[in-house]
Coordinates of C-alpha atoms and ligand atoms in Angstrom, one line a residue:
M1 CA 0.0 -0.3 -0.1
S2 CA 1.2 3.6 -0.7
Q3 CA 2.3 6.3 2.0
L4 CA -0.7 8.5 2.9
T5 CA 0.1 11.7 4.6
I6 CA -2.4 13.4 6.5
L7 CA -3.5 16.4 8.7
G8 CA -5.5 16.0 11.7
L9 CA -7.3 18.4 13.9
E10 CA -8.8 17.9 17.4
S11 CA -10.6 20.8 19.3
S12 CA -13.2 19.4 20.9
C13 CA -12.3 19.3 24.4
D14 CA -9.8 22.3 26.3
D15 CA -6.9 21.1 23.8
T16 CA -6.7 22.6 20.5
G17 CA -4.2 20.4 18.3
A18 CA -2.9 19.7 15.1
A19 CA -1.0 17.1 13.3
V20 CA 0.6 15.4 9.9
V21 CA 1.1 11.9 9.7
R22 CA 2.5 9.8 7.6
G23 CA 2.7 6.1 6.3
T24 CA 0.6 3.4 6.1
P25 CA -2.4 1.3 8.9
G26 CA 0.6 0.0 11.7
D27 CA 3.0 1.6 9.8
A28 CA 2.6 5.6 10.2
T29 CA 5.3 8.1 11.2
V30 CA 4.2 11.5 13.5
L31 CA 6.0 14.3 11.4
S32 CA 4.9 16.5 13.9
S33 CA 2.5 17.3 16.1
V34 CA 1.0 20.5 17.4
V35 CA -0.9 21.0 21.3
E36 CA -2.0 24.3 22.4
G37 CA -4.0 23.5 25.5
Q38 CA -6.4 26.4 27.6
N39 CA -5.6 25.5 31.1
S40 CA -5.1 29.4 31.6
L41 CA -8.4 30.1 30.7
H42 CA -10.6 28.1 32.2
E43 CA -8.7 27.3 35.8
A44 CA -10.3 29.9 37.7
F45 CA -13.2 28.5 36.7
G46 CA -12.8 25.1 38.3
G47 CA -13.7 23.3 34.8
V48 CA -13.5 23.8 31.6
V49 CA -16.1 26.3 30.1
P50 CA -17.3 25.4 26.9
E51 CA -18.0 28.7 24.9
I52 CA -14.8 30.0 26.4
A53 CA -13.1 26.7 24.2
A54 CA -15.3 27.6 21.4
R55 CA -13.6 31.1 21.2
A56 CA -10.4 29.7 21.5
H57 CA -10.5 26.8 19.6
A58 CA -12.3 29.4 17.3
E59 CA -8.9 31.8 17.3
R60 CA -5.9 29.3 17.3
I61 CA -7.0 26.1 15.2
D62 CA -5.7 27.7 12.0
V63 CA -2.5 29.0 13.7
V64 CA -1.6 25.9 14.9
V65 CA -2.5 24.2 11.2
R66 CA 0.3 26.6 10.2
H67 CA 2.5 25.5 12.9
A68 CA 2.0 21.6 12.4
L69 CA 2.2 22.0 9.0
E70 CA 5.4 24.0 9.2
R71 CA 7.0 22.0 11.2
A72 CA 6.4 18.3 9.3
G73 CA 7.7 20.9 6.1
I74 CA 4.8 19.6 4.8
A75 CA 2.9 22.2 1.8
L76 CA -1.1 21.9 2.1
S77 CA -0.6 20.0 -2.0
D78 CA 1.8 16.9 -0.3
L79 CA -1.1 16.3 1.2
D80 CA -3.7 13.1 0.6
G81 CA -6.5 14.4 3.0
V82 CA -7.5 15.9 6.1
A83 CA -9.2 14.5 9.3
V84 CA -11.0 16.1 11.9
T85 CA -12.6 15.1 14.9
A86 CA -16.0 15.6 14.6
G87 CA -17.3 14.2 17.8
P88 CA -18.4 13.2 20.5
G89 CA -17.2 16.3 22.8
L90 CA -18.2 20.3 23.5
I91 CA -20.0 21.1 20.4
G92 CA -19.0 24.5 20.2
G93 CA -15.4 23.3 19.3
V94 CA -15.7 21.0 17.6
M95 CA -17.3 22.9 15.6
S96 CA -14.6 24.9 14.9
G97 CA -12.1 22.1 13.6
V98 CA -14.8 20.9 11.6
M99 CA -15.7 24.4 9.6
C100 CA -11.4 24.8 9.4
A101 CA -11.2 21.3 8.0
K102 CA -13.8 21.7 5.5
G103 CA -12.1 25.1 4.1
I104 CA -9.0 23.7 4.1
A105 CA -10.4 20.3 2.1
I106 CA -12.7 22.3 -0.5
G107 CA -10.2 25.0 -0.6
A108 CA -7.0 22.8 -1.2
G109 CA -8.9 20.2 -3.4
L110 CA -8.8 17.7 -0.7
P111 CA -11.0 14.8 0.8
L112 CA -12.3 15.3 4.0
I113 CA -12.5 12.7 6.7
G114 CA -14.6 13.1 10.5
V115 CA -12.9 11.1 12.6
N116 CA -14.8 9.8 16.0
H117 CA -11.7 11.0 19.4
L118 CA -12.5 8.0 21.0
A119 CA -11.6 6.0 18.0
G120 CA -8.4 8.4 17.7
H121 CA -7.7 7.8 21.3
A122 CA -8.4 3.6 20.6
L123 CA -6.2 3.8 17.5
T124 CA -3.3 4.9 19.5
P125 CA -1.2 1.8 19.5
R126 CA -1.6 1.5 15.9
L127 CA 0.5 5.0 15.7
T128 CA 2.9 4.1 18.8
D129 CA 3.5 0.1 18.6
G130 CA 1.6 -1.4 15.6
V131 CA 0.0 -3.0 17.9
A132 CA -2.3 -5.8 15.6
F133 CA -6.6 -5.8 16.1
P134 CA -8.2 -7.4 18.2
Y135 CA -6.4 -6.1 21.3
L136 CA -8.6 -4.3 24.6
M137 CA -8.1 -0.3 25.3
L138 CA -8.7 1.2 28.4
L139 CA -9.1 4.8 27.9
V140 CA -8.7 6.6 31.7
S141 CA -8.8 10.4 31.7
G142 CA -10.9 13.5 32.5
G143 CA -13.2 12.9 30.5
H144 CA -13.0 9.4 29.3
C145 CA -13.5 6.2 31.6
Q146 CA -13.9 3.1 29.4
F147 CA -13.1 -0.6 28.0
L148 CA -13.4 -0.9 23.9
L149 CA -12.9 -4.1 22.2
V150 CA -10.8 -3.1 19.6
R151 CA -11.0 -5.1 16.1
G152 CA -10.7 -2.8 13.2
P153 CA -11.2 0.5 12.6
E154 CA -14.7 0.5 12.8
D155 CA -15.5 -2.6 14.7
Y156 CA -15.1 -1.4 18.3
S157 CA -17.0 -3.4 21.3
R158 CA -17.6 -1.2 24.3
L159 CA -17.2 -4.2 27.4
G160 CA -18.1 -1.1 29.8
G161 CA -16.9 2.2 31.8
T162 CA -18.0 4.2 34.2
I163 CA -21.4 5.4 35.0
D164 CA -20.6 8.8 36.0
D165 CA -17.9 10.6 37.0
A166 CA -14.3 9.2 35.1
P167 CA -11.5 8.5 37.0
G168 CA -9.5 12.3 36.4
E169 CA -12.3 13.7 37.3
A170 CA -12.5 11.6 41.2
F171 CA -8.9 12.7 40.9
D172 CA -9.8 16.1 40.4
K173 CA -12.4 16.7 43.2
T174 CA -9.8 14.6 45.5
A175 CA -7.3 17.4 44.9
R176 CA -10.1 20.0 45.3
L177 CA -11.6 18.5 48.6
L178 CA -8.2 18.6 50.3
A179 CA -7.1 21.7 48.9
L180 CA -4.1 20.5 46.9
P181 CA -3.4 21.9 43.3
Q182 CA -4.7 21.0 39.9
P183 CA -4.6 19.1 37.7
G184 CA -5.5 16.8 40.6
G185 CA -4.3 13.7 39.4
P186 CA -0.4 14.6 39.7
S187 CA -0.8 16.1 43.1
V188 CA -2.5 12.8 44.4
E189 CA -0.4 10.8 43.0
A190 CA 2.7 12.8 44.9
A191 CA 0.4 13.1 48.3
A192 CA -0.5 9.2 48.6
L193 CA 3.9 8.4 48.4
D194 CA 3.8 9.8 51.7
G195 CA 0.9 8.2 52.8
D196 CA -1.0 5.0 54.4
P197 CA -3.6 3.3 51.8
K198 CA -4.4 0.9 55.3
R199 CA -5.7 4.0 57.9
F200 CA -8.6 4.8 55.3
R201 CA -11.5 2.1 53.6
F202 CA -12.9 4.3 50.9
P203 CA -15.5 2.1 49.0
R204 CA -15.2 0.1 46.0
P205 CA -18.1 0.7 43.8
L206 CA -20.1 -1.9 41.5
L207 CA -17.1 -5.1 42.5
D208 CA -20.1 -6.5 44.3
R209 CA -22.0 -6.8 40.5
P210 CA -20.8 -8.5 37.1
G211 CA -20.0 -7.2 34.5
C212 CA -17.1 -4.4 33.7
D213 CA -19.0 -0.8 34.1
M214 CA -17.9 1.5 37.0
S215 CA -18.8 4.4 38.8
F216 CA -16.6 6.8 41.1
S217 CA -18.8 9.7 42.2
G218 CA -19.8 8.2 45.2
L219 CA -16.0 8.0 46.6
K220 CA -15.5 11.4 47.0
T221 CA -18.7 12.0 48.9
A222 CA -17.1 9.2 50.8
L223 CA -13.8 11.4 51.0
L224 CA -15.6 14.8 52.3
R225 CA -16.9 12.7 54.7
T226 CA -14.2 11.5 56.4
R227 CA -11.7 14.3 55.4
D228 CA -14.9 16.3 58.2
E229 CA -14.1 14.0 60.4
V230 CA -11.1 14.1 61.0
M231 CA -10.7 17.4 60.5
D232 CA -9.6 19.3 63.9
D233 CA -11.6 23.4 63.3
N234 CA -12.3 23.2 59.9
R235 CA -7.6 22.4 60.0
L236 CA -6.6 19.9 57.9
K237 CA -3.2 17.7 59.3
A238 CA -0.7 16.9 56.6
S239 CA -0.8 14.1 57.9
D240 CA -4.0 12.7 57.4
R241 CA -3.6 14.4 53.6
V242 CA -1.7 12.2 52.7
D243 CA -4.3 9.6 54.0
L244 CA -6.8 10.1 52.6
C245 CA -5.2 10.6 49.4
A246 CA -3.4 7.5 49.6
G247 CA -6.6 5.4 51.1
F248 CA -8.9 7.7 47.6
Q249 CA -5.9 6.2 44.9
A250 CA -6.0 2.6 46.8
A251 CA -9.7 2.5 45.9
V252 CA -9.5 3.6 42.0
V253 CA -6.7 1.4 41.7
D254 CA -8.8 -2.0 42.9
V255 CA -11.6 -0.7 41.1
L256 CA -9.7 -0.6 37.9
V257 CA -7.7 -3.5 38.2
E258 CA -10.5 -5.8 39.3
K259 CA -12.7 -4.6 36.6
T260 CA -10.0 -4.7 34.0
R261 CA -9.0 -8.3 34.5
R262 CA -12.8 -8.6 33.7
A263 CA -12.5 -6.7 30.7
L264 CA -9.6 -8.7 30.0
A265 CA -11.4 -12.6 30.6
I266 CA -14.1 -11.2 27.7
Y267 CA -11.1 -10.3 25.6
L268 CA -9.5 -13.7 25.7
Q269 CA -12.5 -15.3 24.5
D270 CA -11.8 -14.3 21.2
A271 CA -7.8 -16.3 20.8
P272 CA -6.5 -13.2 19.8
A273 CA -2.4 -14.7 18.5
V274 CA -0.7 -12.1 20.5
P275 CA -3.4 -10.7 23.4
V276 CA -2.4 -6.8 24.3
L277 CA -3.9 -4.1 27.0
A278 CA -3.6 -0.9 26.0
V279 CA -4.5 2.2 28.3
A280 CA -4.8 6.0 27.2
G281 CA -5.9 8.8 28.7
G282 CA -3.8 11.2 31.5
V283 CA -5.4 8.7 34.3
A284 CA -2.7 6.1 32.6
A285 CA 0.8 8.4 33.8
N286 CA -0.8 7.4 37.4
K287 CA 2.0 4.7 38.4
A288 CA -0.4 2.7 41.2
I289 CA -2.6 2.4 38.4
R290 CA -0.1 1.1 36.0
A291 CA 1.3 -1.1 38.2
G292 CA -1.6 -2.7 39.4
L293 CA -2.8 -3.0 35.6
E294 CA 0.3 -4.4 34.7
T295 CA 0.2 -7.2 37.3
V296 CA -2.7 -8.6 36.4
C297 CA -2.3 -8.7 32.6
D298 CA 1.7 -10.6 34.0
Q299 CA -1.3 -13.0 35.7
M300 CA -3.2 -13.1 32.4
S301 CA -0.8 -13.2 29.9
V302 CA -1.1 -10.1 27.7
R303 CA 0.8 -7.5 27.0
F304 CA 1.0 -4.3 28.3
T305 CA 1.2 -0.9 26.4
A306 CA 0.8 2.2 26.9
P307 CA 1.3 5.4 24.5
P308 CA 4.5 7.9 25.6
L309 CA 1.7 10.4 27.1
A310 CA 1.8 13.1 24.5
L311 CA 0.0 11.0 22.6
C312 CA -2.0 9.8 25.4
T313 CA -3.7 12.5 26.0
D314 CA -5.3 14.6 23.3
N315 CA -3.9 15.5 20.0
G316 CA -4.0 16.0 17.0
A317 CA -2.0 13.5 16.0
M318 CA -4.2 10.4 16.6
I319 CA -6.7 11.8 14.8
A320 CA -4.8 12.3 11.6
Y321 CA -4.6 8.2 12.1
A322 CA -7.4 7.0 12.6
G323 CA -8.2 9.3 9.6
L324 CA -5.6 7.7 7.8
E325 CA -7.0 4.4 9.2
R326 CA -10.6 5.1 7.8
F327 CA -9.2 6.8 4.4
A328 CA -6.8 3.4 3.9
G329 CA -10.7 1.6 4.5
G330 CA -12.0 3.6 1.6
A331 CA -13.8 5.8 3.9
Q332 CA -14.1 9.5 3.2
D333 CA -16.4 12.0 4.0
D334 CA -18.3 15.3 2.2
M335 CA -19.2 19.0 3.0
T336 CA -22.2 17.5 5.2
L337 CA -19.6 16.0 7.9
A338 CA -21.8 17.1 10.5
A339 CA -20.3 18.2 14.3
R340 CA -21.6 15.7 17.1
P341 CA -22.0 16.1 20.6
R342 CA -23.0 12.6 21.2
W343 CA -21.7 10.1 19.5
P344 CA -20.7 6.5 20.9
L345 CA -17.8 4.4 19.0
D346 CA -20.1 0.9 19.8
Q347 CA -23.3 1.8 18.2
A348 CA -24.7 -1.6 19.5
A349 CA -24.2 -1.0 23.4
A350 CA -26.1 2.0 25.2
G351 CA -25.2 5.3 25.4
M352 CA -23.0 6.3 29.0
L353 CA -24.5 8.1 31.4
G354 CA -23.8 11.4 32.9
G355 CA -21.2 14.4 31.5
G356 CA -18.2 14.3 32.5
K357 CA -16.4 17.9 33.7
K358 CA -15.1 18.4 30.3
G359 CA -18.2 17.5 27.9
P360 CA -20.5 14.8 27.1
K361 CA -19.1 11.4 27.3
A362 CA -19.4 8.8 24.9
Ligands
KG4_401 O1 -6.0 12.9 28.8 P1 -6.4 14.0 29.6 O2 -5.1 14.8 29.2 O3 -7.4 14.7 29.1 C1 -8.9 14.4 29.6 O4 -9.6 14.3 30.5 O5 -9.1 14.6 27.7 O6 -6.6 13.9 30.9 C2 -6.7 15.2 32.4 C3 -7.0 14.3 33.7 C4 -6.3 15.5 34.9 O7 -8.4 14.9 35.2 C5 -6.2 14.7 35.6 O8 -6.2 14.8 37.0 C6 -5.9 13.1 35.7 O9 -5.9 12.8 34.2 N1 -4.4 12.7 35.5 C7 -4.3 11.9 36.7 C8 -2.5 11.7 36.3 N2 -2.5 12.6 35.6 C9 -3.2 13.3 34.8 N3 -4.7 10.8 37.7 C10 -4.2 10.3 38.6 N4 -2.6 10.5 38.4 C11 -2.1 10.6 37.4 N5 -0.6 10.8 37.7
ZN402 ZN1 -9.5 12.3 24.6

């Protein structure tokens, strides 16, 4: 198969991304990837403000695209297609990306390829490690939490996911309750290192029920109650804070590890030649979670892989690559491509409940 060079645009949440990827399915290279975050714009509001996000994407996406093309040393005429996140996500941001991609496609006479943001995450292990289908993907971030059985670029089964908060959201809320800096994941993880994970026993929601669904919203309520019990005169001692972090993190690890064990058991029924568990999303950076997942994989003779963090979190390269896979398979969109706030990857599975702080989940 001849090489394809694809430009990818991502603007579904609070990162404006553009990238150029070149290659064939399972064997591609990132020529450039530019991501502009919006943390400073949303910081004061304690979460992503959709209207601010949409405006910032609209203002910056063309600049980010230009930088990506310049860094790759690629002209529009060198491209074979333009891929863009068409959902799910915050609708104003998704529209900014789709409009920009349509403009480029018309102006440069290029094919347009709409990409599901979750497919971008789910296919990243093929970009970074050339992982073969089928593999199991655990997507854990501030906005997503689900197990996906990835059988092909258009073939996904959702084995389960959170019914309320995503784990990253739970880390962020925990940090807020304990007066630790945002984003909560890294600060809670650092504090947990000095804490006793056994002192406070937090609930392990849904572990007593069959299946791969998870729930993290009850954890913060339990944490809040325990914090209030140990607070003295409205002050939280440093030793209590680190123990609360360690107890919270241990509960998240236990839930993710046990549910992963169940999802792997379902995946292994397909008898994949080389079984692989891939994780993606910002929460995959957590060392305790990673260690727990690696242990289950060892026990079940499954290879564990995690893309480098820059490609685990939202970026344009994953969209360019997912577009490359779709385009190589003959898929293409036209100017009727719509921006979709909700778009489950697995059309057969019921839509997820709840909407995270970073917008609707799929
Ligand atoms: O994938 P990501 O950058 O953005 C989306 O949510 O799409 O993930 C960000 C989330 C935040 O909630 C952050 O607190 C969490 O990932 N996170 C972590 C760690 N690093 C980032 N959670 C736990 N442990 C970490 N080390
Ligand atoms: Zn994402």
